[in-house]
Coordinates of C-alpha atoms in Angstrom, one line a residue:
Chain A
X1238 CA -74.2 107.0 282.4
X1239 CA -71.0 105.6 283.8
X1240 CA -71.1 101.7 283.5
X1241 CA -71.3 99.6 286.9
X1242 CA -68.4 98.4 288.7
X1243 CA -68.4 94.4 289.5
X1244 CA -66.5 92.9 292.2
X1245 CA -65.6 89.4 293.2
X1246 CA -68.0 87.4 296.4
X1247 CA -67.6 84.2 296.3
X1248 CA -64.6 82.0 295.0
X1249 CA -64.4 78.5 294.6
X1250 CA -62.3 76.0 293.3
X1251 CA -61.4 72.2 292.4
X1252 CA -57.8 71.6 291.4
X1253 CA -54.8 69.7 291.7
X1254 CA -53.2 71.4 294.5
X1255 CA -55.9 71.9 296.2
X1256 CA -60.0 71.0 296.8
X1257 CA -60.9 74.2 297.7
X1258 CA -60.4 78.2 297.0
X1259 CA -58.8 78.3 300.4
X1260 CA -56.6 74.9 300.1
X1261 CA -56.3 76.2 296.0
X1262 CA -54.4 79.0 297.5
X1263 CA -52.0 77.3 299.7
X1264 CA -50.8 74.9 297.3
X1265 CA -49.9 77.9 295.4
X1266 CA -48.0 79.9 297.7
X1267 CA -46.2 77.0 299.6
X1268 CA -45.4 75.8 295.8
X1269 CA -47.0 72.5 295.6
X1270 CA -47.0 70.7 292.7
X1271 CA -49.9 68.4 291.6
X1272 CA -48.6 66.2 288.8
X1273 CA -48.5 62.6 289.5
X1274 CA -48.2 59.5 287.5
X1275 CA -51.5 58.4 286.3
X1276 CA -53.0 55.7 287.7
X1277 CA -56.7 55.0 286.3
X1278 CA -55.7 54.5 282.8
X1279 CA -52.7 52.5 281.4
X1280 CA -50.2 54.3 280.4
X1281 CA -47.7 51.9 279.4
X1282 CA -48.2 52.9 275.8
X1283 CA -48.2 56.4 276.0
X1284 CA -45.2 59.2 275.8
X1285 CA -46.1 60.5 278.9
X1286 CA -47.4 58.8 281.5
X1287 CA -48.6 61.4 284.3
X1288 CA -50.6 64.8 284.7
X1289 CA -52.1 67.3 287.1
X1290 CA -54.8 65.4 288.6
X1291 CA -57.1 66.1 291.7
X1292 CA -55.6 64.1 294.0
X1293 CA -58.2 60.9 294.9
X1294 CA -61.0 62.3 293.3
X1295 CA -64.4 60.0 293.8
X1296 CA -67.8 61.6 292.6
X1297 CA -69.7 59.7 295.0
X1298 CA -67.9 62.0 297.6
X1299 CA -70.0 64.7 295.8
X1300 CA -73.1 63.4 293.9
X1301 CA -75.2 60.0 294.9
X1302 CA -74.8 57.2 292.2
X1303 CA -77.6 58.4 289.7
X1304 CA -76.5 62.2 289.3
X1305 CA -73.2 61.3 289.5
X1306 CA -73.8 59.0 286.0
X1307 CA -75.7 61.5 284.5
X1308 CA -72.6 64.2 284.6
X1309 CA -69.4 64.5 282.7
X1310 CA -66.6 65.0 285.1
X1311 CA -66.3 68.3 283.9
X1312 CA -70.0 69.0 284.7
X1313 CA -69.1 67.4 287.9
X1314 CA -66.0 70.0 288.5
X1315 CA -67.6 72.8 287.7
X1316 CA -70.5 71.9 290.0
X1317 CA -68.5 71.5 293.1
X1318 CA -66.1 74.9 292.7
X1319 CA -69.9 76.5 292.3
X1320 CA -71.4 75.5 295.0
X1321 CA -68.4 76.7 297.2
X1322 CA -68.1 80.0 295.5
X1323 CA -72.1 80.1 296.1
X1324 CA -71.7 78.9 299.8
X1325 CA -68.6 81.5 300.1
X1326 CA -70.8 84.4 299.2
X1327 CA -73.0 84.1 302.2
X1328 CA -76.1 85.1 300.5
X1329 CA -79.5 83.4 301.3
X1330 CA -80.7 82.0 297.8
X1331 CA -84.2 82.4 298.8
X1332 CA -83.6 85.9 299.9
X1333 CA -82.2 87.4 296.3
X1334 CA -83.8 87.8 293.0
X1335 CA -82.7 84.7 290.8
X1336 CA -83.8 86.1 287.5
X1337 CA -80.8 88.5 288.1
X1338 CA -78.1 85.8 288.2
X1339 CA -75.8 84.8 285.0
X1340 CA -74.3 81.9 284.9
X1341 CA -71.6 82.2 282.0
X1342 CA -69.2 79.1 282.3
X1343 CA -67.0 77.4 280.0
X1344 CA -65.2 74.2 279.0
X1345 CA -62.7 74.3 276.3
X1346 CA -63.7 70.6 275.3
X1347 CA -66.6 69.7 276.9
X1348 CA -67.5 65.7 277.9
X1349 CA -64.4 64.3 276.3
X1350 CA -64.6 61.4 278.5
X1351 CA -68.1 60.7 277.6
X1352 CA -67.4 61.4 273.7
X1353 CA -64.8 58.4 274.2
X1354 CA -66.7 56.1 275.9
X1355 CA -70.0 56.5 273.9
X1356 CA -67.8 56.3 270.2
X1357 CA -66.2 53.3 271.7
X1358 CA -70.0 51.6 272.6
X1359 CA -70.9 52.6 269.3
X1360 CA -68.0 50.8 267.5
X1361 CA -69.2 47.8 269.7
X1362 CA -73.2 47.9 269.4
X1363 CA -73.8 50.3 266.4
X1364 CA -76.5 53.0 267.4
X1365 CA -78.9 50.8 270.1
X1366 CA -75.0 51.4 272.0
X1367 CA -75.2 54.7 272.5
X1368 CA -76.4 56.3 276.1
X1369 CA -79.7 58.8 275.7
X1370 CA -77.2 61.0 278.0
X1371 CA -74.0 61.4 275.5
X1372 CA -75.5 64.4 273.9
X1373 CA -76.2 66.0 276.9
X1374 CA -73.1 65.0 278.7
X1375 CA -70.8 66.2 275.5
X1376 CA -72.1 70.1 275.0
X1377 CA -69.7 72.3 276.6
X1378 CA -72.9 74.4 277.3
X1379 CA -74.0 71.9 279.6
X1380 CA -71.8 73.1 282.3
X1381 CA -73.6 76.2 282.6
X1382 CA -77.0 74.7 282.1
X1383 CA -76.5 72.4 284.8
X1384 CA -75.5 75.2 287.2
X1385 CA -78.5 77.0 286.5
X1386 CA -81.3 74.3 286.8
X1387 CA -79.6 73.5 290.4
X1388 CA -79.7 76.8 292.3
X1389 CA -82.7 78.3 289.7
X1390 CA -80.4 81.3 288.2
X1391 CA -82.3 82.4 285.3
X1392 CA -79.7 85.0 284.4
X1393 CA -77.8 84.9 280.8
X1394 CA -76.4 81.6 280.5
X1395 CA -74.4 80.6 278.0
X1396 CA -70.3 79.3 277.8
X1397 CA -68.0 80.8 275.3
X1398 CA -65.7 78.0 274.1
X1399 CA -61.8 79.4 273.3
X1400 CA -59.7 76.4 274.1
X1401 CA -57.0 77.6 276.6
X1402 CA -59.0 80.8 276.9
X1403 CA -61.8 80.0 277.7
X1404 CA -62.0 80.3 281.2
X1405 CA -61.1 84.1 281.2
X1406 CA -63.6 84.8 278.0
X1407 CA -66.2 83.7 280.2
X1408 CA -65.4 85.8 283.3
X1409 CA -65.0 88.6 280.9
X1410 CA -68.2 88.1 279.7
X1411 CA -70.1 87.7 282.8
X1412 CA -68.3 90.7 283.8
X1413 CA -70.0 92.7 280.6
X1414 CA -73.1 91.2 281.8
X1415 CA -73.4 92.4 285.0
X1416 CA -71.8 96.2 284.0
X1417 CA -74.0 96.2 281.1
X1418 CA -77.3 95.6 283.7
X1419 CA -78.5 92.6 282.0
X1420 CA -78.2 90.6 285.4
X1421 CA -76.7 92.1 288.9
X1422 CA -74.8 88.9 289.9
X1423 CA -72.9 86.0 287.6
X1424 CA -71.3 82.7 288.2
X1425 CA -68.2 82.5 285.9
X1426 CA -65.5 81.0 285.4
X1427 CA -64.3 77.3 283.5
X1428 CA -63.9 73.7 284.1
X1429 CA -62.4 70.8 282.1
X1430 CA -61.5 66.9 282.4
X1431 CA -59.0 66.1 279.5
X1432 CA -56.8 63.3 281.4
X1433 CA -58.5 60.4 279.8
X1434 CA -56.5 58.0 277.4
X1435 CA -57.9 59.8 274.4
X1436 CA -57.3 63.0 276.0
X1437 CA -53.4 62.1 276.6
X1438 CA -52.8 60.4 273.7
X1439 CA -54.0 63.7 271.6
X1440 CA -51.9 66.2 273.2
X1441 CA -49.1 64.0 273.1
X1442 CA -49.5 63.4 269.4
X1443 CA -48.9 67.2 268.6
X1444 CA -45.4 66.5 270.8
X1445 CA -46.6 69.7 273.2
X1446 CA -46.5 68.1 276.6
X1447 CA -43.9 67.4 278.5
X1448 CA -42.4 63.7 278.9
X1449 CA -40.3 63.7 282.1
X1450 CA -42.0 60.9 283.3
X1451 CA -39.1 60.0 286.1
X1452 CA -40.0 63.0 287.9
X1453 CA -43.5 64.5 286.6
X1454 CA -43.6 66.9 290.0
X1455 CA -40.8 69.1 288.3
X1456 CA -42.0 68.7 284.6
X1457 CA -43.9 72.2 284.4
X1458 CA -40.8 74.6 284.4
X1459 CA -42.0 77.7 282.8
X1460 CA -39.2 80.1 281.8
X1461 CA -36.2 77.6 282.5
X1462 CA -34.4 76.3 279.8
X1463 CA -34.8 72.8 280.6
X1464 CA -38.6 73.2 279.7
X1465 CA -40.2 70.2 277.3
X1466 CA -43.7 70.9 276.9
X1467 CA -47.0 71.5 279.0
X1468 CA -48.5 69.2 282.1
X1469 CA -51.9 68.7 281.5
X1470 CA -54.0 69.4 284.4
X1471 CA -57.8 69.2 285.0
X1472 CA -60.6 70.9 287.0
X1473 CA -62.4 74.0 287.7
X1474 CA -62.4 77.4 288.9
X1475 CA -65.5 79.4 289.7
X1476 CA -65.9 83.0 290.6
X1477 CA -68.9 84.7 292.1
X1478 CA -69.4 88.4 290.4
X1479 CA -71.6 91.1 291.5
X1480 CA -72.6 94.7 291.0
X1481 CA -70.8 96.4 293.6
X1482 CA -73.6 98.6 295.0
X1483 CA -75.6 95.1 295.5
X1484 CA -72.4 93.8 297.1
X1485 CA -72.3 97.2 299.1
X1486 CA -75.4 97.0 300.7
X1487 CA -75.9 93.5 301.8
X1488 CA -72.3 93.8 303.7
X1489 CA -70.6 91.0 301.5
X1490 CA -67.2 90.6 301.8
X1491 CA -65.1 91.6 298.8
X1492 CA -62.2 89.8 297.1
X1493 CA -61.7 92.7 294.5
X1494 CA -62.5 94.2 291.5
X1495 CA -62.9 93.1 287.6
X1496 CA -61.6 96.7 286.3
X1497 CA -61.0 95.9 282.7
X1498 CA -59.7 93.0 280.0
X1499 CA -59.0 93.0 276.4
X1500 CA -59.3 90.5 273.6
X1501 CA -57.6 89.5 270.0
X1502 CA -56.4 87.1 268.2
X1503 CA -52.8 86.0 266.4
X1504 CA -54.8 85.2 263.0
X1505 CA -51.3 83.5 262.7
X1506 CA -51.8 79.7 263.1
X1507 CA -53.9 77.0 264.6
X1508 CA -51.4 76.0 267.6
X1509 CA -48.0 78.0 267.3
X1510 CA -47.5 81.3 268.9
X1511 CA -47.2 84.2 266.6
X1512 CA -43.0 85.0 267.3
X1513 CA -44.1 88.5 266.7
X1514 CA -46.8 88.8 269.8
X1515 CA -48.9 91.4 267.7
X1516 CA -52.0 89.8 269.0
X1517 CA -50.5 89.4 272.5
X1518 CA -49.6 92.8 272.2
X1519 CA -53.2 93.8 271.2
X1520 CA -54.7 92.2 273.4
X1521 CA -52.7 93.7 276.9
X1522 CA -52.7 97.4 275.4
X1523 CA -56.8 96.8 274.6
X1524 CA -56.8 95.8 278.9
X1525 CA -54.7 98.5 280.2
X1526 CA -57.1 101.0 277.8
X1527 CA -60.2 99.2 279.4
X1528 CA -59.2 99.6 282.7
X1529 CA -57.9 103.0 282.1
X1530 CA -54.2 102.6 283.7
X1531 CA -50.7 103.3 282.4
X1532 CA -49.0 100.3 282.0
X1533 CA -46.7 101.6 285.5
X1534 CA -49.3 101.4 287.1
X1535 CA -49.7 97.3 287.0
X1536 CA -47.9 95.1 289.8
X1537 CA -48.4 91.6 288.7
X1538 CA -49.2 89.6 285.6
X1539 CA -49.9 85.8 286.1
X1540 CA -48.7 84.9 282.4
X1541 CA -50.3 82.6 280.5
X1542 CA -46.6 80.6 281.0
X1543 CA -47.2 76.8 279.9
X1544 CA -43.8 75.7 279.4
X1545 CA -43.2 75.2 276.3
X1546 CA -40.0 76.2 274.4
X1547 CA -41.6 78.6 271.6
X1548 CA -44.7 80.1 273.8
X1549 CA -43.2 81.2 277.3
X1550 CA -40.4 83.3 274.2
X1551 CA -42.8 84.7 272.7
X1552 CA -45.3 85.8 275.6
X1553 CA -42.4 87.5 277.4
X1554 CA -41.5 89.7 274.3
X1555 CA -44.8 90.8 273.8
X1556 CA -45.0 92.3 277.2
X1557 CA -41.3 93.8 277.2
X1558 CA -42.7 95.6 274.1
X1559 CA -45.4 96.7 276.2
X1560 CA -44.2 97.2 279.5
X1561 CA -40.7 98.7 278.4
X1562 CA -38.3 99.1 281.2
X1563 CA -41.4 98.2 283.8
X1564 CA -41.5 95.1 282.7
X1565 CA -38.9 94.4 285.0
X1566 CA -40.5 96.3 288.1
X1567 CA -43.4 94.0 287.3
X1568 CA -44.1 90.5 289.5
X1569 CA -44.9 88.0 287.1
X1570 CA -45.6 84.1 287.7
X1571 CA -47.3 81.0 285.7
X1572 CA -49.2 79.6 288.4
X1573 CA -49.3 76.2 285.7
X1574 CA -45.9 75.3 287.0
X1575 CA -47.8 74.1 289.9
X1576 CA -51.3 73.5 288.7
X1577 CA -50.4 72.3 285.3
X1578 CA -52.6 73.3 282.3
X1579 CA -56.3 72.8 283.1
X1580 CA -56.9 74.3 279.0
X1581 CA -60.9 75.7 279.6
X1582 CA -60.1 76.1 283.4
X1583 CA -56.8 77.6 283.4
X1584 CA -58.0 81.2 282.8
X1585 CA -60.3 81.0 285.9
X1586 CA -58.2 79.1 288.0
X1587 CA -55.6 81.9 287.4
X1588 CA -58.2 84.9 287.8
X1589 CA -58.4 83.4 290.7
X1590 CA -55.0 83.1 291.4
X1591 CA -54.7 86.8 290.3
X1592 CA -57.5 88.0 292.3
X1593 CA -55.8 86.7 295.3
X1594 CA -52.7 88.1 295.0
X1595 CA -54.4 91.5 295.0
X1596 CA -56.4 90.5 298.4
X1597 CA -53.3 88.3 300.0
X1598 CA -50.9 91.0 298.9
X1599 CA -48.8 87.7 298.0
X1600 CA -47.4 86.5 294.7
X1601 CA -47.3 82.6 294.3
X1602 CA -44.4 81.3 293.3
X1603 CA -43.1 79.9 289.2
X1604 CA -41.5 76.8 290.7
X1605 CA -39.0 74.1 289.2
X1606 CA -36.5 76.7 287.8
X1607 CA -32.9 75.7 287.8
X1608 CA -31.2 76.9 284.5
X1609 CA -31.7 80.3 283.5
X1610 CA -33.0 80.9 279.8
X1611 CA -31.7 84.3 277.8
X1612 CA -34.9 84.7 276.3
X1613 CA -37.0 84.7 279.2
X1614 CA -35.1 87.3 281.2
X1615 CA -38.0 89.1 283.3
X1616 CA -38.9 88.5 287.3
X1617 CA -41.1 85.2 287.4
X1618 CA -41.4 84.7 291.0
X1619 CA -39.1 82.0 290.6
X1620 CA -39.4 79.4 293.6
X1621 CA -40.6 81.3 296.2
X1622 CA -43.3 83.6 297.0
X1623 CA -42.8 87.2 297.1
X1624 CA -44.8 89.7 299.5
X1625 CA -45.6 92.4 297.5
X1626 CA -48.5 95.0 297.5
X1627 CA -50.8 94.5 294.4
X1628 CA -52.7 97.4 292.9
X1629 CA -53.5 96.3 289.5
X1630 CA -52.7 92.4 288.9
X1631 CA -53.3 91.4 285.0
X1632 CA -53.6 87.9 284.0
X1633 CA -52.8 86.4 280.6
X1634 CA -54.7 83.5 278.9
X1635 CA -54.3 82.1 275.2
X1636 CA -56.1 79.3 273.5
X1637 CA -55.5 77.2 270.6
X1638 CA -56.9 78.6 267.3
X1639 CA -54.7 82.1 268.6
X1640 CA -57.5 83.5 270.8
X1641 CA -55.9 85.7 273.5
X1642 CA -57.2 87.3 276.7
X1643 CA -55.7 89.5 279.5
X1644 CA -58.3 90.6 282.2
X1645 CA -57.4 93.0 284.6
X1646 CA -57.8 92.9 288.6
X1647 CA -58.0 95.4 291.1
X1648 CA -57.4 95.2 295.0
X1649 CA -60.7 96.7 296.3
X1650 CA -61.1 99.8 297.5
X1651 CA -64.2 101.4 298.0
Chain B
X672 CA -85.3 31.6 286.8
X673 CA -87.9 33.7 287.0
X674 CA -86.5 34.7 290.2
X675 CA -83.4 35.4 288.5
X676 CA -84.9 37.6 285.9
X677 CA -86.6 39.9 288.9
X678 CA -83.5 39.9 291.1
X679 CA -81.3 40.6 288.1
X680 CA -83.8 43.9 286.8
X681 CA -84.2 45.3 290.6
X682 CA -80.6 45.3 290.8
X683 CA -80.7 47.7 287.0
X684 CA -82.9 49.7 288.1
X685 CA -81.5 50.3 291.7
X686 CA -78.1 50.6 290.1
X687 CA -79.4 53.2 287.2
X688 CA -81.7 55.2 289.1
X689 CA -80.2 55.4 292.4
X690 CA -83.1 54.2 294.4
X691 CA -83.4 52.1 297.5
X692 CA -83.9 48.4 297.0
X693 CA -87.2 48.6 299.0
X694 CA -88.9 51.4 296.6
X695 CA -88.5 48.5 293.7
X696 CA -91.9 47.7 294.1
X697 CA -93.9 45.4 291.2
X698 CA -96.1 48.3 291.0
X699 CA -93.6 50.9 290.9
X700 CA -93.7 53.0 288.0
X701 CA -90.1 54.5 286.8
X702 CA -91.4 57.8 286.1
X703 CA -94.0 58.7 288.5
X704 CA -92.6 56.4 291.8
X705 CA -88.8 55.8 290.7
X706 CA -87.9 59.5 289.5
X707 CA -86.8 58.6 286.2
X708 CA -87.3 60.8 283.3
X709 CA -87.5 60.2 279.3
X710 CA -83.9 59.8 279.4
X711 CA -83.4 57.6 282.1
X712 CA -85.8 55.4 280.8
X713 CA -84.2 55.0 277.5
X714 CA -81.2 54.0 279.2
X715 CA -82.9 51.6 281.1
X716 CA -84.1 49.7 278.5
X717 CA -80.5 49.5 277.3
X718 CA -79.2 48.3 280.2
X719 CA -81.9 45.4 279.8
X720 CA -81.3 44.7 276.6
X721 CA -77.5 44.8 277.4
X722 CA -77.6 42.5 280.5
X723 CA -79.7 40.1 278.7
X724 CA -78.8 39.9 275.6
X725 CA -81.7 40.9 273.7
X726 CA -83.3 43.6 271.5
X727 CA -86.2 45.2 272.6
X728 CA -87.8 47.1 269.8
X729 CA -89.5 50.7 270.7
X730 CA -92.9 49.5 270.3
X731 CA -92.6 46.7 273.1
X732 CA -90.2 49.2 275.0
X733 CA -93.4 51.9 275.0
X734 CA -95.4 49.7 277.2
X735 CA -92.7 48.9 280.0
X736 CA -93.4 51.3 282.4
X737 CA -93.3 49.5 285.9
X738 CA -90.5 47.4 288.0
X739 CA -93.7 44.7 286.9
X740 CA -94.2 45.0 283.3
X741 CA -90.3 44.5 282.8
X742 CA -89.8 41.6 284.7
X743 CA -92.8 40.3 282.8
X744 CA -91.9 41.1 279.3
X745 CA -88.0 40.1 280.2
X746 CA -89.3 36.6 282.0
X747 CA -90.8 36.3 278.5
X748 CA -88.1 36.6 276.7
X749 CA -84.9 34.7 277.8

């Protein structure tokens, strides 16, 4: 039995260039930035003093007061970009079979927030301090969970948690779901609300973000020399996937197609990129076998491309080793020069970006480069966005602990 | 200052459960009128015992189960 194909329904999406999958999409291709100094948290203190941040963010604009206090922002997050990619898939909820929907989302941290504030009422009050709702609003599960008790999808649900990864484990997953036949339709995708003091202060104790704090809107530069680290970035991407034949015959509009993705790890070391790229390496030959294409055959790859000096080296050798000469036919970009580094959301928010590309026939821009870097010598959409037909688009994510993905998209064609 | 006390825990209990002032009834129960559940209740009693300054132990927290029986017990108390 051949397995089922799976296309893409509904999109959604909360991020710092944008509130929406539609707004999402032009930030990216008009190359807006959305790093700002950070403002709800001194700073004063603190290497770097901005981030990508959804620009005036206020639950109440989403939740009333008592929901609202019962969620983690990255609950919250992942909530909103569902319920647009729900709404965006025009089906009537009380029309379809709810048993039959998955909801496989993930966080790469979970309630970091609330894990801050409740250790912090603890050190003050002892145990009587702490809320009956930190548990709850701490498990990276919860996300998920909290998608399902609201619409009633009693599908698989579950997250996978891979740091930077995580958001593209998850789609892959939900993906396998719904081609496997344990459910015909899947919410998936990531969320994640690191920019908290704690949050800063940790990823600027391993020196990996960036500290050009007099002008944080050109701080993400992958691939130009210049480069000093990752922005961190926050929010959540969600993408509605369903069996194409169910797609098919309810008339649904179709954004494209999940062909493929492969999976590995570095088994190198707990933050640095393996110089080599064997795992990289693994892990794009494993999606070009999944998806059953020659590596000429792929137009695009949105790379995992976070700016740092040792990663964005070490990500482009592994695909000239497995790209060869079309490597430098291919299109690439790091949509996080604009988004900044959203960790457990930045694989969906870039399937997304990905998936759009294929359905715009557009590649977003890499912006910020101004000094070219030897090592990083491929086409990375520098600046500008490029018209250009997308057959096959692949997109790279890695996470901390050496856990690498590349899914692979398809523009859809019956 | 009893007034106080039952201004003061309608204003918790508005705040924490996101109900209108008017459904902060003496007789309202949190769980079955105020749409609170095991969790929110725990928290509420927290947020007593924060605002004013006491401890309420589990045994006297058990039998708070109205806007009424808090004010009571916390009138009691402070």
């Amino acid at each position: 039995m051949s397995k089922r194909r799976v296309v893409i329904t509904g999109i959604g999406a909360l991020t710092p260039v944008g509130k929406t999958a539609p707004d999402f999409w032009n930030g990216l291709i008009s190359g807006k930035s959305g790093a700002q100094p950070i403002e709800h948290f001194d700073t004063s203190d603190f290497p770097t003093k901005f981030a990508a941040q959804i620009e005036g963010y206020d639950p109440e604009d989403y939740f009333d007061r008592k929901e609202a206090r019962r969620l983690d922002k990255v609950c919250q997050y992942a909530l909103i970009a569902a319920e647009e990619a729900i709404q965006d898939t025009g089906l009537d909820l009380d029309g379809i079979n709810k048993d039959d929907v998955a909801v496989i989302v993930g966080t790469g941290i979970g309630g970091m927030i609330t894990f801050y504030e409740q250790s912090v009422s603890f050190h003050e009050h002892g145990p009587r301090g702490v809320s009956p709702f930190f548990i709850p609003k701490l498990i990276p599960d919860m996300v998920a969970g909290q998608i399902s008790i609201k619409y009633g999808f009693k599908g698989p649900n579950f997250c996978a948690v891979s740091a930077c990864a995580t958001g593209s484990h998850n789609i892959a997953l939900a993906y396998d779901s719904i081609r496997n036949g344990q459910c015909d339709m899947a919410v998936s995708g990531g969320s994640e609300a690191p920019v908290s003091r704690i949050g800063v202060a940790g990823f600027n104790a391993m020196r990996a973000m960036s500290t050009r704090n007099d002008d944080p809107k050109t701080a993400s530069r992958p691939f130009d020399k210049n480069r000093d680290g990752f922005v961190l970035g926050e929010g959540s991407a969600i993408l509605f996937l369903e069996e194409y034949e169910h797609a098919k015959e309810r008339g649904a509009q179709i954004y494209g197609e999940i062909v493929g993705y492969g999976f590995s790890a570095d088994a190198h070391h707990i933050t640095a990129p393996d110089p080599d790229g064997e795992g990289v390496i693994l892990a794009l030959n494993r999606a070009l076998d999944s998806a059953g294409i020659k590596p000429e055959e792929v137009d695009h790859i949105n790379m995992h491309g976070t700016s740092t000096p040792l990663g964005d080296i070490a990500e482009t050798n592994s695909i000239k080793k497995v790209f060869g000469d079309h490597a430098y036919e291919i299109n690439h970009n790091s949509t996080k020069s604009m988004t900044g580094h959203a960790l457990g959301a930045a694989g969906a928010m870039e399937a997304l970006a990905t998936i759009l590309s294929t359905y715009h026939g557009m590649i977003p821009p890499t912006i910020n480069f101004e000094t070219p870097d030897p090592d990083c010598d491929l086409d990375y959409t520098f600046n500008e966005s490029e018209v250009r037909d997308v057959k096959y688009g692949l997109n790279n994510a890695f996470g901390f602990g050496g856990h690498n993905t590349t899914l692979v998209f398809k523009k859809f064609e019956e | 200052m009893s007034q106080d006390v039952e201004a003061k825990v309608k204003s918790i209990i508005v705040d924490k459960l996101g109900v209108d002032e008017s459904e902060v009834t003496h007789e309202a129960n949190f769980t079955n009128d105020l749409g609170a559940d095991s969790l929110d209740t725990v928290e509420l009693i927290m947020e007593f015992e924060k605002d004013f300054d006491i401890s309420i132990p589990d045994e006297d927290a058990e039998n708070i189960a109205t806007v009424g029986n808090a004010v009571e017990y916390l009138q009691d108390k402070v």
